[in-house]
Coordinates of C-alpha atoms and ligand atoms in Angstrom, one line a residue:
M1 CA 95.4 64.3 64.4
K2 CA 97.8 66.5 63.4
F3 CA 96.0 69.5 64.8
L4 CA 95.7 68.4 68.2
Q5 CA 99.2 67.8 68.6
I6 CA 99.6 71.3 66.7
Y7 CA 97.0 72.3 69.1
I8 CA 98.9 70.4 72.0
I9 CA 102.4 71.6 71.1
N10 CA 101.1 75.5 70.8
L11 CA 99.2 74.8 74.1
L12 CA 102.6 73.9 75.7
V13 CA 104.9 76.5 73.9
S14 CA 102.9 79.1 75.4
V15 CA 102.7 77.9 78.0
C16 CA 105.9 77.4 79.1
L17 CA 106.8 80.3 77.7
A18 CA 107.2 81.9 80.5
T19 CA 106.8 85.5 79.0
S20 CA 108.3 88.7 80.7
I21 CA 109.3 91.9 80.3
N22 CA 113.4 92.6 80.7
G23 CA 114.0 96.5 81.4
K24 CA 117.0 98.0 82.1
F25 CA 117.0 101.1 84.6
R26 CA 119.9 103.0 82.3
F27 CA 121.5 105.6 84.5
S28 CA 124.8 107.4 83.4
L29 CA 125.3 110.5 86.2
G30 CA 127.3 108.3 88.0
N31 CA 127.0 105.7 90.5
L32 CA 123.0 104.7 91.7
T33 CA 122.0 105.3 95.3
K34 CA 120.9 103.0 97.3
N35 CA 118.1 106.0 98.1
A36 CA 117.3 106.3 93.9
I37 CA 116.7 102.8 93.8
R38 CA 114.2 103.1 96.7
R39 CA 112.5 105.7 95.2
T40 CA 112.7 104.4 91.5
S41 CA 109.3 102.0 90.5
F42 CA 108.0 100.3 87.3
D43 CA 104.6 99.5 86.4
L44 CA 103.0 97.5 84.6
H45 CA 99.5 97.5 83.2
Q46 CA 97.8 95.6 80.3
I47 CA 95.3 97.6 77.7
G48 CA 93.2 96.7 75.5
N49 CA 91.9 92.7 75.1
Y50 CA 93.5 90.4 78.4
S51 CA 92.1 86.4 78.4
T52 CA 91.9 86.8 82.2
K53 CA 89.6 88.0 85.1
V54 CA 91.3 91.3 85.6
P55 CA 93.2 92.7 83.4
Y56 CA 97.2 92.6 84.6
K57 CA 98.4 95.0 87.0
D58 CA 102.1 94.6 88.5
S59 CA 103.9 97.3 90.1
T60 CA 108.5 96.4 90.2
R61 CA 111.6 98.4 91.4
L62 CA 115.4 97.9 90.5
L63 CA 117.0 94.3 91.7
D64 CA 120.6 95.0 91.3
L65 CA 122.9 97.9 90.7
E66 CA 123.1 97.3 87.4
G67 CA 119.8 98.5 86.8
N68 CA 118.3 95.5 86.4
F69 CA 114.0 94.6 86.4
K70 CA 111.9 92.4 85.2
F71 CA 107.8 91.6 84.7
D72 CA 107.0 88.3 84.9
N73 CA 104.3 85.9 84.0
L74 CA 102.3 87.8 81.7
P75 CA 99.0 86.4 80.3
I76 CA 99.1 86.5 76.9
N77 CA 95.6 86.2 75.1
E78 CA 95.3 83.2 73.1
G79 CA 94.8 82.9 68.9
V80 CA 96.8 83.2 65.9
N81 CA 97.7 86.7 65.4
E82 CA 96.0 87.7 68.7
S83 CA 97.9 90.4 70.5
T84 CA 99.3 91.4 73.8
Y85 CA 99.2 95.2 74.6
F86 CA 100.4 96.7 78.6
V87 CA 101.7 99.5 79.4
L88 CA 104.9 100.0 80.9
T89 CA 105.1 103.3 83.3
S90 CA 108.8 104.8 84.8
S91 CA 109.2 107.4 88.2
S92 CA 111.3 108.3 90.4
L93 CA 111.5 110.9 92.9
D94 CA 115.3 111.8 92.0
Y95 CA 115.4 111.8 88.8
N96 CA 113.4 112.3 85.1
L97 CA 113.4 109.5 83.4
A98 CA 112.5 108.8 79.3
P99 CA 111.0 107.2 77.6
N100 CA 108.6 107.9 80.6
R101 CA 105.4 105.6 78.8
I102 CA 106.1 102.1 76.8
L103 CA 103.7 100.6 74.8
I104 CA 104.6 96.5 74.3
E105 CA 103.1 94.6 72.5
F106 CA 102.7 91.1 72.1
I107 CA 101.5 89.1 69.3
S108 CA 100.9 84.8 68.6
L109 CA 102.8 84.6 65.4
E110 CA 101.4 81.1 63.5
N111 CA 104.0 79.1 64.2
G112 CA 104.2 79.4 67.9
T113 CA 106.8 82.4 68.2
L114 CA 105.6 85.1 70.6
Q115 CA 106.6 88.3 69.0
M116 CA 107.2 91.1 71.7
K117 CA 107.9 94.8 69.5
G118 CA 108.1 98.2 72.2
Y119 CA 106.8 101.9 71.8
R120 CA 107.5 104.8 73.1
N121 CA 104.7 106.8 74.0
I122 CA 104.5 110.8 71.8
F123 CA 106.1 113.5 74.6
G124 CA 102.8 115.5 75.7
R125 CA 100.0 112.8 74.4
E126 CA 98.2 111.0 76.5
Y127 CA 97.2 107.8 75.1
F128 CA 98.4 105.0 72.7
P129 CA 96.8 105.7 69.6
S130 CA 94.7 103.0 69.4
K131 CA 94.0 100.2 66.3
D132 CA 89.8 101.6 66.0
I133 CA 91.0 104.3 65.4
I134 CA 90.7 105.6 61.1
H135 CA 94.3 108.0 61.1
P136 CA 95.9 105.7 64.0
D137 CA 99.4 107.9 64.4
K138 CA 102.4 106.2 63.5
L139 CA 103.9 104.1 67.0
D140 CA 108.1 105.5 67.6
Q141 CA 109.1 101.7 67.8
I142 CA 112.3 100.9 70.7
S143 CA 114.3 98.0 71.1
V144 CA 113.3 95.7 73.1
E145 CA 116.6 93.1 73.1
P146 CA 117.9 92.2 74.8
Y147 CA 115.9 94.5 77.7
V148 CA 113.7 97.9 77.5
V149 CA 116.2 100.9 78.1
V150 CA 114.8 103.4 80.3
S151 CA 116.6 106.5 80.2
V152 CA 117.9 108.9 83.3
I153 CA 117.6 112.4 81.7
Q154 CA 118.2 114.9 84.2
K155 CA 118.0 115.7 88.0
A156 CA 114.4 116.3 89.3
P157 CA 114.4 119.7 89.8
F158 CA 114.5 120.0 93.7
R159 CA 112.1 122.5 93.7
A160 CA 109.2 120.4 93.1
Y161 CA 108.9 118.4 96.3
F162 CA 108.7 122.0 98.2
Q163 CA 105.4 122.3 96.5
V164 CA 102.8 123.1 99.3
R165 CA 99.2 121.9 98.7
N166 CA 95.8 122.1 101.0
S167 CA 97.7 124.6 103.0
G168 CA 94.8 126.1 103.8
M169 CA 93.3 129.6 103.6
L170 CA 96.5 131.3 104.6
N171 CA 97.6 130.5 101.0
D172 CA 94.9 130.7 98.7
G173 CA 92.2 133.1 97.4
I174 CA 92.1 136.7 98.7
V175 CA 94.1 136.3 102.0
G176 CA 97.0 134.8 100.5
S177 CA 97.2 136.7 97.8
I178 CA 97.8 139.7 100.1
L179 CA 99.9 137.4 102.5
G180 CA 102.3 136.9 99.7
S181 CA 102.6 140.5 97.8
R182 CA 105.0 143.0 100.2
W183 CA 103.2 146.2 98.5
K184 CA 99.4 144.6 99.5
L185 CA 100.6 143.5 103.1
A186 CA 101.9 147.1 103.6
G187 CA 98.2 148.7 102.4
V188 CA 96.4 147.0 104.3
I189 CA 99.0 147.9 107.6
T190 CA 98.6 151.1 106.9
V191 CA 94.8 151.2 106.1
I192 CA 94.4 149.3 109.8
C193 CA 96.5 152.6 111.3
V194 CA 94.5 155.4 110.2
F195 CA 91.5 153.2 111.0
A196 CA 93.3 152.8 114.2
F197 CA 95.4 155.9 114.8
P198 CA 92.6 158.0 116.1
M199 CA 91.0 155.5 118.5
F200 CA 94.4 155.1 120.0
L201 CA 94.8 158.2 119.7
D202 CA 91.5 159.4 122.2
K203 CA 92.2 156.5 124.9
I204 CA 96.4 159.0 125.0
D205 CA 95.5 162.8 124.4
P206 CA 91.7 162.9 124.0
D207 CA 92.1 166.4 123.2
A208 CA 94.1 165.8 120.1
A209 CA 92.0 162.7 119.5
L210 CA 89.5 165.5 118.7
L211 CA 90.9 167.5 117.5
L212 CA 92.1 165.5 114.9
K213 CA 87.9 164.3 114.4
E214 CA 87.0 168.3 114.0
E215 CA 90.1 169.0 111.2
A216 CA 88.5 165.5 109.8
L217 CA 85.1 166.1 109.5
K218 CA 86.0 170.1 108.5
K219 CA 87.6 168.2 105.5
K220 CA 85.1 166.1 105.0
R221 CA 82.4 168.7 104.4
E222 CA 84.9 170.4 102.2
Q223 CA 85.0 168.3 99.5
Y224 CA 81.3 168.0 99.6
A225 CA 80.7 171.8 99.3
Q226 CA 82.7 171.0 96.2
Ligands
NAG1 C1 130.9 104.6 92.0 O1 131.6 103.5 92.5 C2 132.7 103.4 92.2 C3 133.1 101.7 92.9 O2 132.0 101.3 94.0 C4 133.6 104.2 93.0 O3 135.7 103.8 92.0 C5 133.3 105.3 92.0 O4 134.8 106.2 92.1 C6 132.7 105.9 92.2 N1 131.9 107.0 91.0 C7 131.0 107.8 92.1 C8 130.8 108.9 91.3 O5 131.0 108.4 93.1
NAG2 C1 89.7 92.0 71.0 O1 89.3 91.2 70.3 C2 88.7 91.5 69.9 C3 87.5 90.4 69.4 O2 88.2 89.1 69.9 C4 88.9 92.0 68.4 O3 88.4 92.2 67.5 C5 89.4 93.0 68.4 O4 90.4 93.8 67.8 C6 90.8 92.8 70.0 N1 91.2 94.7 70.2 C7 92.4 94.6 70.4 C8 93.2 95.6 71.0 O5 93.3 93.6 70.3
NAG3 C1 98.0 85.6 61.1 O1 98.9 86.9 59.5 C2 100.2 86.6 59.0 C3 100.2 87.7 58.2 O2 99.7 88.7 58.5 C4 98.0 85.9 57.6 O3 99.4 85.3 56.8 C5 97.6 85.3 57.9 O4 96.5 84.6 57.6 C6 97.5 85.0 59.5 N1 96.9 83.8 60.5 C7 95.2 83.6 60.9 C8 94.3 82.4 62.0 O5 94.5 84.9 61.2
NAG4 C1 108.4 82.8 63.3 O1 108.0 83.4 62.9 C2 108.9 84.7 62.8 C3 108.2 85.2 61.8 O2 107.8 85.0 60.9 C4 110.3 84.2 62.8 O3 110.9 85.4 62.8 C5 110.3 83.3 63.7 O4 111.3 82.9 63.2 C6 109.7 81.9 63.6 N1 109.9 81.3 64.3 C7 110.2 79.7 64.5 C8 110.8 79.2 66.2 O5 109.9 79.3 63.3

């Protein structure tokens, strides 16, 4: 009977405890603009074990000018000492953010409380180390109380948005490399002129063209005679 009570209480607690992640976007470069808010987003993906049909995934934006954001009703794996993992990523078109990837861990403790921990990614590492590997890297723990903080490091460089991708033949390969270099382009034009000039002259002054051709032939012969 006692066990049933504990089980029911645990169940109630786990259902009633609306599990959420509260986030704060810490902005140090003056006031947040509406555009910056619109172009900043936060994604949450569940990784590892999951109890639902598909792993949880959601995306959210800033709720207010104070920089608050929130993920609600997260599915938590049941069972004592069970952990549930989420990866929080943030992106902004206007700013570089840090940490841009955070691992969030929820552990259901024996007394029914849910413990939440956050770890930032190590710069340049693609994935968070898994418990399954023999020598996992030590994770860098960050504070999650009262919220997970994502800060702006700097304004994103503007040039990033002028990168033209898939621009076709004119921009890549041999043609692109010629068009991209003034010297190569000048060389190509010179070669075209050298070939086109006698033909062009032919039309205007046939005698001069003939003379030029003979001169060229003579030069060639001299070259081979050597
Ligand atoms: C930020 O907003 C406050 C109040 O809206 C205003 O007084 C202040 O001048 C603004 N600062 C900048 C850098 O725009
Ligand atoms: C996933 O669940 C299995 C079985 O319950 C357990 O052995 C494993 O450690 C869990 N993995 C994670 C990452 O929690
Ligand atoms: C849960 O973890 C605690 C501390 O590591 C341990 O004492 C306890 O036996 C574990 N309980 C279960 C059911 O695995
Ligand atoms: C449950 O256990 C954790 C760690 O052992 C402790 O920090 C927390 O206060 C406990 N919660 C309750 C409601 O007893």
